[in-house]
Amino acid sequence: MAQKLSETAYIREISTYIKQATGFNINLSAADKQILKECIKKEIPLETLKELIRKEASRYPPEKRKKMNLSFLREYIKKPVKSKEETAKTVNVPQRNWQEVIYKLNIPEEVLNIKDILEDLQEIAIETKIINYLWEHLPTEEKKALQKKAIEKLKKEFILTNIEVEKVLKSIIRQLIKEKYNI
C-alpha cells in the first residue's frame, strides 16, 4: 500500500475487488467489515488481501462465488504480524507448482500454455485446462461413475427448481475430479 488509506476507502477498495474477483455484486456483511477492520489494525497491505481474495475466489466454482464471504481471512489474521518485506515476499510466491501436478498426472506440458490469459486468471485457467484434459481422457466407465455420483450429490444437496442443473452438474464433476486427482 503506497499510501495509507482511510478505513472507509480500504473497505470500499476490497468490496470493489471482491466484485471483480467473483463476478458478482456481493455486498459486505457486518462480519466481513469487522474482519477488514481487523486487517487494517494488523496493517495487512491491501495488495496482500487482494491476492488472498483472488486465491479464495478461484477455489469456488463460478456459480458459487456469489456466496463467498471473508471468514476465510480469520485464520490469516490470527497469524503473527509479518514485516512489510516478509508480506511482500509471501504474495509473490508462486501459487502452485503446476509442473509437478502435470508430471504426476502424466499430462502433456502444452496444457500449461496460457500466454494469452491475464495474469490474474492464469491459475484458474491452468486448473481448468488440467481438469478438462483429465475429463477428456477418462475411460467411459469412470465418466459414467462420476456423472452418477454428481447426480446423487445434486439431488441430495440442491433444490432443483432454483438452479441451472447442467451448470451445477459440471461444477460438481469438476470438484470430484479435483478431489480424485488431488488438484
XYZ file of C-alpha atoms in Angstrom:
183
model
C 0.000 0.000 0.000
C 1.853 3.068 -1.240
C -0.250 5.459 0.850
C -2.269 4.778 3.939
C -5.963 4.581 3.059
C -8.752 5.551 5.396
C -10.784 2.702 6.850
C -13.724 3.543 4.573
C -11.535 3.708 1.450
C -9.824 0.416 2.385
C -13.169 -1.357 2.830
C -14.552 0.184 -0.388
C -11.451 -0.922 -2.333
C -11.775 -4.512 -1.064
C -15.525 -4.521 -1.755
C -14.884 -3.430 -5.337
C -12.154 -6.047 -5.722
C -14.422 -8.837 -4.431
C -16.993 -7.913 -7.078
C -14.262 -8.057 -9.717
C -12.766 -11.348 -8.468
C -16.096 -13.165 -8.115
C -18.045 -11.605 -10.968
C -20.967 -10.932 -8.601
C -22.238 -7.789 -6.933
C -21.562 -9.008 -3.394
C -22.307 -6.649 -0.522
C -20.091 -6.990 2.518
C -21.818 -8.167 5.676
C -21.175 -6.582 9.073
C -18.948 -9.585 9.903
C -16.947 -9.072 6.676
C -16.445 -5.383 7.515
C -15.294 -6.311 11.015
C -12.748 -8.727 9.555
C -11.471 -5.942 7.285
C -11.176 -3.596 10.270
C -9.029 -6.234 11.988
C -6.880 -6.405 8.838
C -6.442 -2.637 8.983
C -5.407 -2.819 12.662
C -2.865 -5.509 11.798
C -1.667 -3.292 8.909
C -2.146 -6.026 6.333
C -1.398 -4.435 2.951
C -4.275 -4.018 0.515
C -2.409 -5.957 -2.197
C -1.934 -8.913 0.167
C -5.660 -9.003 0.886
C -6.473 -8.796 -2.809
C -4.170 -11.741 -3.508
C -5.780 -13.795 -0.730
C -9.268 -12.949 -2.024
C -8.293 -13.843 -5.601
C -6.945 -17.221 -4.460
C -10.070 -17.917 -2.406
C -12.392 -16.939 -5.282
C -10.510 -19.288 -7.617
C -11.326 -22.189 -5.281
C -15.059 -21.658 -5.694
C -16.883 -22.903 -8.791
C -18.071 -19.789 -10.684
C -21.732 -20.260 -9.789
C -20.973 -20.465 -6.056
C -18.759 -17.363 -5.880
C -21.768 -15.179 -5.109
C -21.879 -16.815 -1.656
C -18.243 -16.038 -0.863
C -17.531 -14.138 2.349
C -14.369 -13.039 4.112
C -14.465 -15.503 7.015
C -11.502 -17.367 5.486
C -9.337 -14.351 6.427
C -9.763 -15.016 10.162
C -7.026 -17.666 10.095
C -4.714 -15.294 8.273
C -5.389 -12.510 10.791
C -4.535 -14.806 13.712
C -1.024 -15.384 12.351
C 1.730 -13.206 13.810
C 2.203 -9.902 12.028
C 4.990 -10.019 9.464
C 7.082 -7.124 8.357
C 6.061 -5.480 5.097
C 9.087 -7.067 3.369
C 8.086 -10.564 4.546
C 4.488 -9.966 3.496
C 5.594 -8.801 0.035
C 7.646 -11.989 -0.374
C 4.640 -14.109 0.603
C 2.433 -12.556 -2.072
C 4.975 -13.165 -4.827
C 5.422 -16.862 -4.048
C 4.052 -18.963 -6.923
C 0.571 -20.193 -6.074
C 1.102 -23.765 -7.147
C 3.749 -25.822 -8.842
C 1.708 -26.909 -11.858
C 4.768 -28.586 -13.447
C 4.715 -31.052 -10.573
C 0.981 -31.677 -10.985
C 1.156 -32.378 -14.727
C 4.200 -34.606 -14.251
C 2.443 -36.589 -11.515
C -0.713 -36.978 -13.643
C 1.212 -37.624 -16.889
C -0.310 -34.643 -18.728
C 1.479 -33.010 -21.681
C 3.207 -29.687 -20.906
C 1.239 -27.932 -23.667
C -1.664 -27.816 -21.215
C 0.267 -25.112 -19.329
C 0.371 -22.848 -22.392
C -1.609 -19.814 -21.206
C 0.310 -16.892 -22.705
C -2.799 -15.007 -23.868
C -4.549 -15.078 -20.490
C -4.438 -12.238 -17.975
C -2.031 -12.868 -15.107
C -4.828 -12.737 -12.508
C -6.677 -15.549 -14.285
C -3.744 -17.829 -15.134
C -4.087 -20.003 -12.030
C -7.752 -20.691 -12.807
C -7.012 -21.250 -16.493
C -4.330 -23.856 -15.796
C -6.532 -25.689 -13.315
C -9.415 -25.668 -15.798
C -7.199 -26.954 -18.621
C -5.875 -29.773 -16.437
C -9.372 -30.802 -15.334
C -10.668 -30.673 -18.923
C -7.725 -32.776 -20.127
C -8.334 -35.356 -17.403
C -12.063 -35.490 -18.207
C -11.423 -35.936 -21.936
C -9.029 -38.817 -21.293
C -11.058 -40.668 -18.664
C -12.433 -44.071 -19.659
C -16.181 -44.067 -20.367
C -16.896 -46.185 -17.283
C -15.186 -43.664 -14.992
C -17.032 -40.772 -16.652
C -20.337 -42.547 -16.065
C -19.406 -43.250 -12.431
C -18.509 -39.583 -11.872
C -21.734 -38.452 -13.534
C -23.759 -40.832 -11.367
C -22.034 -39.601 -8.204
C -22.589 -35.975 -9.272
C -26.302 -36.588 -9.885
C -26.640 -38.189 -6.436
C -24.889 -35.228 -4.840
C -27.062 -32.816 -6.831
C -30.274 -34.477 -5.651
C -29.088 -34.579 -2.054
C -27.621 -31.074 -1.705
C -29.539 -28.794 -4.068
C -33.075 -27.533 -4.559
C -33.551 -28.371 -8.209
C -36.011 -25.582 -9.005
C -33.564 -22.780 -8.194
C -30.528 -23.847 -10.217
C -29.293 -24.496 -13.707
C -28.900 -28.258 -13.395
C -26.376 -28.656 -16.225
C -24.003 -25.994 -14.871
C -24.202 -27.336 -11.340
C -23.555 -30.890 -12.542
C -20.461 -29.718 -14.416
C -19.284 -27.904 -11.309
C -19.804 -30.994 -9.137
C -17.977 -33.218 -11.633
C -15.147 -30.674 -11.736
C -14.929 -30.812 -7.929
C -14.990 -34.623 -7.930
C -12.103 -34.699 -10.430
C -10.140 -32.235 -8.275
C -10.662 -34.462 -5.239
C -9.868 -37.679 -7.099
C -6.577 -36.388 -8.547
C -5.714 -34.095 -5.610
C -5.561 -30.956 -7.714
